[in-house]
Amino acid sequence: MMIWNELLEKGATAHFAFRFRCSVICIHPIENFEISSSSFSLSSKPFQSSSHLKTKAVAFARAMTTSFGAAKAVIPNDPNIRIRSFNGLKPSHSLSLRTNLRAFPVPYASRSSVVRAVSTPVKPETETKTETKRSKVEIIKEQSNFIRYPLNEELLTDAPNVNESATQLIKFHGSYQQYNRDERGAKSYSFMLRTKNPCGKVSNQLYLTMDDLADQFGIGTLRLTTRQTFQLHGVLKKDLKTVMRSIIRSMGSTLGACGDLNRNVLAPPAPLVRKDYLFAQKTAENIAALLTPQSGFYYDMWVDGEQIMTAEPPEVVKARNDNSHGTNFPDSPEPIYGTQFLPRKFKVAVTVPTDNSVDILTNDIGVVVVSDENGEPQGFNLYVGGGMGRTHRLETTFPRLGEQLGYVPKEDILYAVKAIVVTQRENGRRDDRKYSRMKYLISSWGIEKFRSVVEQYYGKKFEPFRQLPEWEFKSHLGWHEQGDGGLFCGLHVDNGRIAGKMKKTLREIIEKYNLNVRITPNQNIILCDIRKAWKRPITTALAQAGLLLPRYVDPLNITAMACPSLPLCPLAITEAERGIPDILKRIRAVFEKVGLKYNESVVIRVTGCPNGCARPYMAELGLVGDGPNSYQIWLGGTHNQTTLARTFMNKVKVQELEKVFEPLFYYWKQKRQTKDESFGDFTNRMGFEKLQELVEKWEGPAKATARYNLKLFADKETYEAVDELAKLQNKNAHQLAIEVIRNFVASQQNGKGE
C-alpha cells in the first residue's frame, strides 16, 4: 500500500506536486485511483480535454509508482478514474498539505472534499452537496496556472486579438484588449497598457521610454490616469512583448495595474521633504510591494522569466511570509492570493492629514499617517469600504465612502493591510462580480463584524481612530519649494492627455534637465528636483507649449476630470474625455450668463459609463453616461471630496444640459447663504425636490439692458468685429477677448512670480 508519508520521505513533497500542477493523488490499495487537478501537465502545455487528462493522470500515477518503488496500487485502465477541478489550498490554519493528504476509496472521495484553494470559506460537506456558484472569471483564473494559460498560447497566434479567457488574464498583466468603436466593419483590435507607479513616481528613464513607446507603438499620446499611472493606447498584439519588455527594462511595470488584485497604491504626489509626506510615500511603496504577485507569471510571459527588480525591504518580506494568524496559502507560489487571487479589483491610498489629493474615502483601504506633536509619524488611521462602481437601474449597486476601522502603530501597518485583504479574499462574493468589491461585504456585514473578522487575521484589536483635521483638496500645481533646496512645478494637463506640442516640450525639458516626474490623482504632472536657476527657462518653454501656471488656467478646468471613454473603452455608453472640453466651455458661458465670477468654480467630473473611473460620485456636478449623448446628473459632492453625490436627474441629453445648469447656477448665486457656500453645500442644503422644482419652472434669468464692456472695447466697431470672430468659436466677444489677453500674458511670462 502506498501512503503519502512514504512518498514524502522519498522526496515527493508538496513543492513537487505544485511543479506538476497536481494537488492531491489518492490511491486506494485495491481498486481505485483519483487525482484532482486543474491544469495537470508534464510539459509546458496544460491538457485541455478530460479524456486527455485522465490518460496522462494514469500514466503519471504509474510512473510515480515505479519511481518511488513503494506502491503496489492497482490502477485500472478505465472506469472509475475521476478527474476533479483543482480549487487550490486553504490557508494553513484550516488545512495543512503534509498532514491532510490521505488515501481513500473513490466512493468516499465522491462525497468528500479534496484539498481546495478557493478564496471563499468551504462549508461543511453533506451527502447532497452542491457546488458553490462561481462566475466565469473565477473558473478562468482557476484553470490558468497562475495567470499564464491560455494567454501564453494566444499571444503566439497570428490573430490580432486574444480569446475570452486570455482577455481576462491579460488584465492581471496590466492590459485591456480594445477596439476602435468609431470604425465600422471588422473590429480593429489593439491593447491598452497601464503602468503601475506607487505614489505616481516616474523616473526620468521610464518617462522617456513611455514617450518613445507612445510614438513607436501607440497612438502618439500618453494618458495620465486618476490612479497616478500612465495609459498607453493603441498597441498591437504583435508588439505587446516588445513594449512590455521595454517598460520592464526601464525599471517600470504594468503588473497588477488591472485585474482582481491590488491596483496602484496612491499617495500625495508632492515631492516635499517632510517627515509625514516621505513616510506616507514609503508606506505606499511598501504596501504595493507586499501585495505584488509572487508567482512569476508576469516575467515568464514578457521577459522569459528574467526578473529585473530591486531588492524588497526586509519588513515587506517578513510581513508577506508571516502566517501566524492563518493568512497565507502554505507552499503556494502566491502566499497571499492563492490560485483565485481576489474577488475583484482592490484599491489602496495613503496620505497625510488635510491632504485629500488622493480621494481617500473612495478606496477599499484608506491609510492616514498620524504624527506626534513633533511631526514624528507614530501610526495610521484606517478607513475601509470605499468604492465608486455601480450599475444603472440596479439600486443594489452603489458608490460608497470608506468608514473608520481603527488605528494601528506604524510597525503593524503591513500586517493590518494584509489582514483586511485576506478578509476580502475569504469572504468577498465570487458568484456575481457586480457585488464582489469589498464595499458590498462591509455593507452586508456592518463595520463591527468586519472589524472583528479582520482582527482575527491581524491578531490584535484595533485601537480607537485618532482625531483628524478637516480634509482639503490639494492640487500641488504651480511652483513650490521641495524643502531640500530644489523646486517642483505642478502642471495642469486637461484630462491627462499629453499630446502634440505639449508632449514634445515636456520631453525636451525632462530630458534636458534630467528630471524625475510624478503623476497626480487628478491627471496632472509634476516636474521634480528643479534647480532654482532653471525656473525661468523652464517656465518660458512650458508657456510656449500651452502648459500654463494654474492662475492662467480656467478654474473649472483645474478640478475637472474625465475618463477616456469612447472610442476605445468597451464599457463606454457616451462621450467623456472628448466631450468635456465643450461641456466646460458651455458651463463657463452659463456662469457669465447668470453673473457668477470667473474665479468661482465647481468640481465637475464626467464618465462615459457608471463604473466611475473619474470618481464622478464625489463631484459637485457629476455627469455619468446613461445612453447615447445622454447623462445622468449627480449633485452634492464637495470641494474636499468628503461627501457622496446623489442622483439628481436621468437621461439628460447633451444638447439640453443648459436647461438644467442655468437654473442651478442662477439660484446658487442668488440664494447661497454666504459667498463661501460651495455649489455642493448649496445643493445639499436646498434639497433635490426644491431644486427639481426650480429647474422645471425655469424661464431664464431676467434680461439686462444691452451694454458694451468699455473696459475691453473702446468702440462699438471693435466690439462687433470681435463678436463675429467669437461666434465662430461658439463664444461671446467678452470670452474671446479675455482668452486672447490671458494667452498673451502667459506667453510673456519670464518666470517672475509664482
Short mmCIF file of N, CA and C in Angstrom, two decimals, residues 384-470:
data_model
loop_
_atom_site.label_atom_id
_atom_site.label_comp_id
_atom_site.label_asym_id
_atom_site.label_seq_id
_atom_site.Cartn_x
_atom_site.Cartn_y
_atom_site.Cartn_z
N VAL A 384 -12.02 51.90 5.58
CA VAL A 384 -12.26 50.74 4.72
C VAL A 384 -13.62 50.85 4.04
N GLY A 385 -13.72 50.24 2.87
CA GLY A 385 -15.02 50.07 2.24
C GLY A 385 -15.44 51.10 1.23
N GLY A 386 -14.51 51.94 0.75
CA GLY A 386 -14.88 52.88 -0.30
C GLY A 386 -14.88 52.22 -1.67
N GLY A 387 -15.57 52.83 -2.61
CA GLY A 387 -15.59 52.31 -3.98
C GLY A 387 -16.61 53.04 -4.82
N MET A 388 -16.34 53.22 -6.11
CA MET A 388 -17.17 54.05 -6.96
C MET A 388 -18.13 53.28 -7.87
N GLY A 389 -17.75 52.13 -8.35
CA GLY A 389 -18.51 51.48 -9.42
C GLY A 389 -19.94 51.13 -9.04
N ARG A 390 -20.83 51.19 -10.03
CA ARG A 390 -22.23 50.81 -9.84
C ARG A 390 -22.78 50.42 -11.21
N THR A 391 -24.04 49.99 -11.22
CA THR A 391 -24.71 49.61 -12.46
C THR A 391 -26.01 50.40 -12.57
N HIS A 392 -26.27 50.98 -13.73
CA HIS A 392 -27.50 51.74 -13.93
C HIS A 392 -28.73 50.87 -13.68
N ARG A 393 -29.73 51.47 -13.08
CA ARG A 393 -31.03 50.84 -12.85
C ARG A 393 -30.95 49.58 -11.99
N LEU A 394 -29.89 49.48 -11.21
CA LEU A 394 -29.76 48.37 -10.27
C LEU A 394 -29.37 48.98 -8.92
N GLU A 395 -30.39 49.25 -8.11
CA GLU A 395 -30.18 50.01 -6.88
C GLU A 395 -29.38 49.25 -5.84
N THR A 396 -29.22 47.95 -6.03
CA THR A 396 -28.41 47.18 -5.09
C THR A 396 -26.92 47.37 -5.34
N THR A 397 -26.56 48.10 -6.39
CA THR A 397 -25.17 48.50 -6.61
C THR A 397 -25.09 50.00 -6.35
N PHE A 398 -23.99 50.45 -5.78
CA PHE A 398 -23.93 51.85 -5.36
C PHE A 398 -22.48 52.27 -5.09
N PRO A 399 -22.20 53.57 -5.23
CA PRO A 399 -20.91 54.09 -4.75
C PRO A 399 -20.97 54.17 -3.23
N ARG A 400 -19.81 54.12 -2.60
CA ARG A 400 -19.78 54.10 -1.13
C ARG A 400 -18.50 54.77 -0.63
N LEU A 401 -18.62 55.48 0.47
CA LEU A 401 -17.46 56.08 1.11
C LEU A 401 -16.88 55.12 2.15
N GLY A 402 -15.56 55.17 2.31
CA GLY A 402 -14.92 54.39 3.34
C GLY A 402 -15.34 54.88 4.73
N GLU A 403 -15.32 53.96 5.70
CA GLU A 403 -15.63 54.34 7.07
C GLU A 403 -14.50 53.92 8.00
N GLN A 404 -14.51 54.47 9.19
CA GLN A 404 -13.40 54.31 10.12
C GLN A 404 -13.31 52.87 10.63
N LEU A 405 -12.12 52.28 10.49
CA LEU A 405 -11.87 50.94 11.03
C LEU A 405 -11.14 51.02 12.36
N GLY A 406 -10.10 51.87 12.44
CA GLY A 406 -9.35 51.99 13.67
C GLY A 406 -7.95 52.51 13.42
N TYR A 407 -7.12 52.43 14.44
CA TYR A 407 -5.75 52.94 14.40
C TYR A 407 -4.79 51.78 14.67
N VAL A 408 -3.63 51.80 13.99
CA VAL A 408 -2.58 50.80 14.24
C VAL A 408 -1.24 51.51 14.39
N PRO A 409 -0.35 50.99 15.24
CA PRO A 409 1.02 51.54 15.32
C PRO A 409 1.73 51.37 13.98
N LYS A 410 2.71 52.21 13.73
CA LYS A 410 3.35 52.23 12.41
C LYS A 410 4.00 50.90 12.05
N GLU A 411 4.51 50.15 13.05
CA GLU A 411 5.18 48.89 12.75
C GLU A 411 4.20 47.78 12.35
N ASP A 412 2.89 48.02 12.54
CA ASP A 412 1.89 46.99 12.25
C ASP A 412 1.15 47.22 10.95
N ILE A 413 1.44 48.28 10.22
CA ILE A 413 0.59 48.65 9.10
C ILE A 413 0.52 47.56 8.03
N LEU A 414 1.62 46.91 7.72
CA LEU A 414 1.59 45.88 6.67
C LEU A 414 0.77 44.68 7.10
N TYR A 415 0.83 44.33 8.37
CA TYR A 415 0.06 43.20 8.88
C TYR A 415 -1.44 43.53 8.89
N ALA A 416 -1.77 44.77 9.23
CA ALA A 416 -3.17 45.18 9.23
C ALA A 416 -3.74 45.20 7.82
N VAL A 417 -3.00 45.75 6.87
CA VAL A 417 -3.44 45.77 5.47
C VAL A 417 -3.62 44.35 4.95
N LYS A 418 -2.68 43.49 5.26
CA LYS A 418 -2.77 42.10 4.83
C LYS A 418 -4.02 41.43 5.41
N ALA A 419 -4.31 41.69 6.67
CA ALA A 419 -5.49 41.10 7.31
C ALA A 419 -6.77 41.56 6.63
N ILE A 420 -6.83 42.83 6.23
CA ILE A 420 -8.02 43.34 5.53
C ILE A 420 -8.16 42.66 4.17
N VAL A 421 -7.05 42.56 3.45
CA VAL A 421 -7.07 41.92 2.13
C VAL A 421 -7.53 40.47 2.25
N VAL A 422 -7.02 39.75 3.24
CA VAL A 422 -7.39 38.34 3.41
C VAL A 422 -8.87 38.20 3.78
N THR A 423 -9.37 39.12 4.58
CA THR A 423 -10.80 39.09 4.92
C THR A 423 -11.65 39.21 3.66
N GLN A 424 -11.27 40.10 2.76
CA GLN A 424 -11.98 40.22 1.49
C GLN A 424 -11.77 38.99 0.63
N ARG A 425 -10.55 38.47 0.61
CA ARG A 425 -10.25 37.26 -0.18
C ARG A 425 -11.12 36.09 0.26
N GLU A 426 -11.29 35.94 1.54
CA GLU A 426 -12.01 34.79 2.07
C GLU A 426 -13.53 34.95 2.03
N ASN A 427 -14.02 36.18 2.04
CA ASN A 427 -15.46 36.39 2.22
C ASN A 427 -16.14 37.19 1.12
N GLY A 428 -15.36 37.87 0.28
CA GLY A 428 -15.97 38.60 -0.82
C GLY A 428 -16.67 37.67 -1.79
N ARG A 429 -17.73 38.13 -2.39
CA ARG A 429 -18.54 37.28 -3.28
C ARG A 429 -17.78 36.97 -4.57
N ARG A 430 -17.89 35.72 -5.00
CA ARG A 430 -17.26 35.27 -6.23
C ARG A 430 -18.27 34.71 -7.23
N ASP A 431 -19.55 34.88 -6.93
CA ASP A 431 -20.57 34.36 -7.84
C ASP A 431 -21.08 35.43 -8.80
N ASP A 432 -21.12 36.66 -8.36
CA ASP A 432 -21.65 37.75 -9.17
C ASP A 432 -20.71 38.95 -9.03
N ARG A 433 -20.00 39.27 -10.08
CA ARG A 433 -18.94 40.27 -10.00
C ARG A 433 -19.47 41.69 -9.74
N LYS A 434 -20.75 41.91 -9.96
CA LYS A 434 -21.32 43.22 -9.65
C LYS A 434 -21.26 43.50 -8.15
N TYR A 435 -21.19 42.44 -7.34
CA TYR A 435 -21.22 42.59 -5.89
C TYR A 435 -19.94 42.08 -5.23
N SER A 436 -18.85 42.06 -5.97
CA SER A 436 -17.63 41.43 -5.46
C SER A 436 -16.67 42.39 -4.78
N ARG A 437 -16.89 43.69 -4.90
CA ARG A 437 -16.00 44.64 -4.23
C ARG A 437 -16.19 44.57 -2.72
N MET A 438 -15.17 44.97 -1.96
CA MET A 438 -15.23 44.87 -0.51
C MET A 438 -16.30 45.77 0.09
N LYS A 439 -16.68 46.82 -0.61
CA LYS A 439 -17.72 47.72 -0.07
C LYS A 439 -19.02 46.97 0.15
N TYR A 440 -19.32 45.98 -0.69
CA TYR A 440 -20.56 45.23 -0.51
C TYR A 440 -20.47 44.26 0.66
N LEU A 441 -19.29 43.72 0.90
CA LEU A 441 -19.10 42.86 2.07
C LEU A 441 -19.33 43.65 3.35
N ILE A 442 -18.73 44.85 3.43
CA ILE A 442 -18.88 45.67 4.64
C ILE A 442 -20.31 46.17 4.77
N SER A 443 -20.93 46.52 3.65
CA SER A 443 -22.32 46.97 3.70
C SER A 443 -23.23 45.86 4.20
N SER A 444 -22.93 44.62 3.83
CA SER A 444 -23.73 43.48 4.26
C SER A 444 -23.49 43.12 5.73
N TRP A 445 -22.22 43.09 6.12
CA TRP A 445 -21.85 42.69 7.48
C TRP A 445 -22.05 43.79 8.51
N GLY A 446 -21.75 45.02 8.10
CA GLY A 446 -21.62 46.10 9.07
C GLY A 446 -20.17 46.20 9.52
N ILE A 447 -19.77 47.39 9.92
CA ILE A 447 -18.36 47.63 10.24
C ILE A 447 -17.91 46.86 11.47
N GLU A 448 -18.79 46.62 12.44
CA GLU A 448 -18.38 45.93 13.66
C GLU A 448 -17.99 44.48 13.37
N LYS A 449 -18.82 43.78 12.60
CA LYS A 449 -18.49 42.40 12.26
C LYS A 449 -17.22 42.35 11.41
N PHE A 450 -17.14 43.27 10.46
CA PHE A 450 -15.95 43.29 9.59
C PHE A 450 -14.70 43.50 10.43
N ARG A 451 -14.74 44.45 11.35
CA ARG A 451 -13.59 44.71 12.21
C ARG A 451 -13.22 43.46 13.01
N SER A 452 -14.21 42.77 13.52
CA SER A 452 -13.96 41.57 14.33
C SER A 452 -13.26 40.48 13.53
N VAL A 453 -13.69 40.28 12.30
CA VAL A 453 -13.06 39.25 11.46
C VAL A 453 -11.64 39.66 11.08
N VAL A 454 -11.45 40.93 10.73
CA VAL A 454 -10.11 41.40 10.39
C VAL A 454 -9.16 41.21 11.57
N GLU A 455 -9.64 41.49 12.76
CA GLU A 455 -8.80 41.35 13.96
C GLU A 455 -8.33 39.92 14.18
N GLN A 456 -9.10 38.94 13.73
CA GLN A 456 -8.66 37.54 13.84
C GLN A 456 -7.43 37.29 12.98
N TYR A 457 -7.41 37.88 11.79
CA TYR A 457 -6.25 37.72 10.91
C TYR A 457 -5.09 38.64 11.31
N TYR A 458 -5.43 39.77 11.90
CA TYR A 458 -4.42 40.72 12.36
C TYR A 458 -3.77 40.25 13.66
N GLY A 459 -4.55 39.57 14.50
CA GLY A 459 -4.02 39.05 15.75
C GLY A 459 -4.06 40.04 16.89
N LYS A 460 -4.68 41.20 16.64
CA LYS A 460 -4.77 42.24 17.67
C LYS A 460 -6.09 42.98 17.52
N LYS A 461 -6.44 43.73 18.54
CA LYS A 461 -7.57 44.64 18.46
C LYS A 461 -7.10 45.98 17.89
N PHE A 462 -7.91 46.58 17.06
CA PHE A 462 -7.60 47.91 16.57
C PHE A 462 -7.79 48.93 17.69
N GLU A 463 -6.90 49.90 17.74
CA GLU A 463 -7.05 51.00 18.68
C GLU A 463 -8.06 52.00 18.14
N PRO A 464 -8.60 52.85 19.01
CA PRO A 464 -9.58 53.85 18.53
C PRO A 464 -8.98 54.77 17.47
N PHE A 465 -9.81 55.14 16.53
CA PHE A 465 -9.45 56.05 15.44
C PHE A 465 -9.02 57.39 16.03
N ARG A 466 -7.88 57.91 15.59
CA ARG A 466 -7.38 59.19 16.09
C ARG A 466 -8.09 60.36 15.39
N GLN A 467 -8.29 61.43 16.11
CA GLN A 467 -8.96 62.60 15.55
C GLN A 467 -8.09 63.24 14.45
N LEU A 468 -8.76 63.67 13.38
CA LEU A 468 -8.07 64.27 12.24
C LEU A 468 -8.64 65.65 11.95
N PRO A 469 -7.83 66.56 11.40
CA PRO A 469 -8.34 67.87 10.98
C PRO A 469 -9.18 67.73 9.71
N GLU A 470 -9.79 68.82 9.28
CA GLU A 470 -10.61 68.81 8.08
C GLU A 470 -9.76 68.50 6.85
#
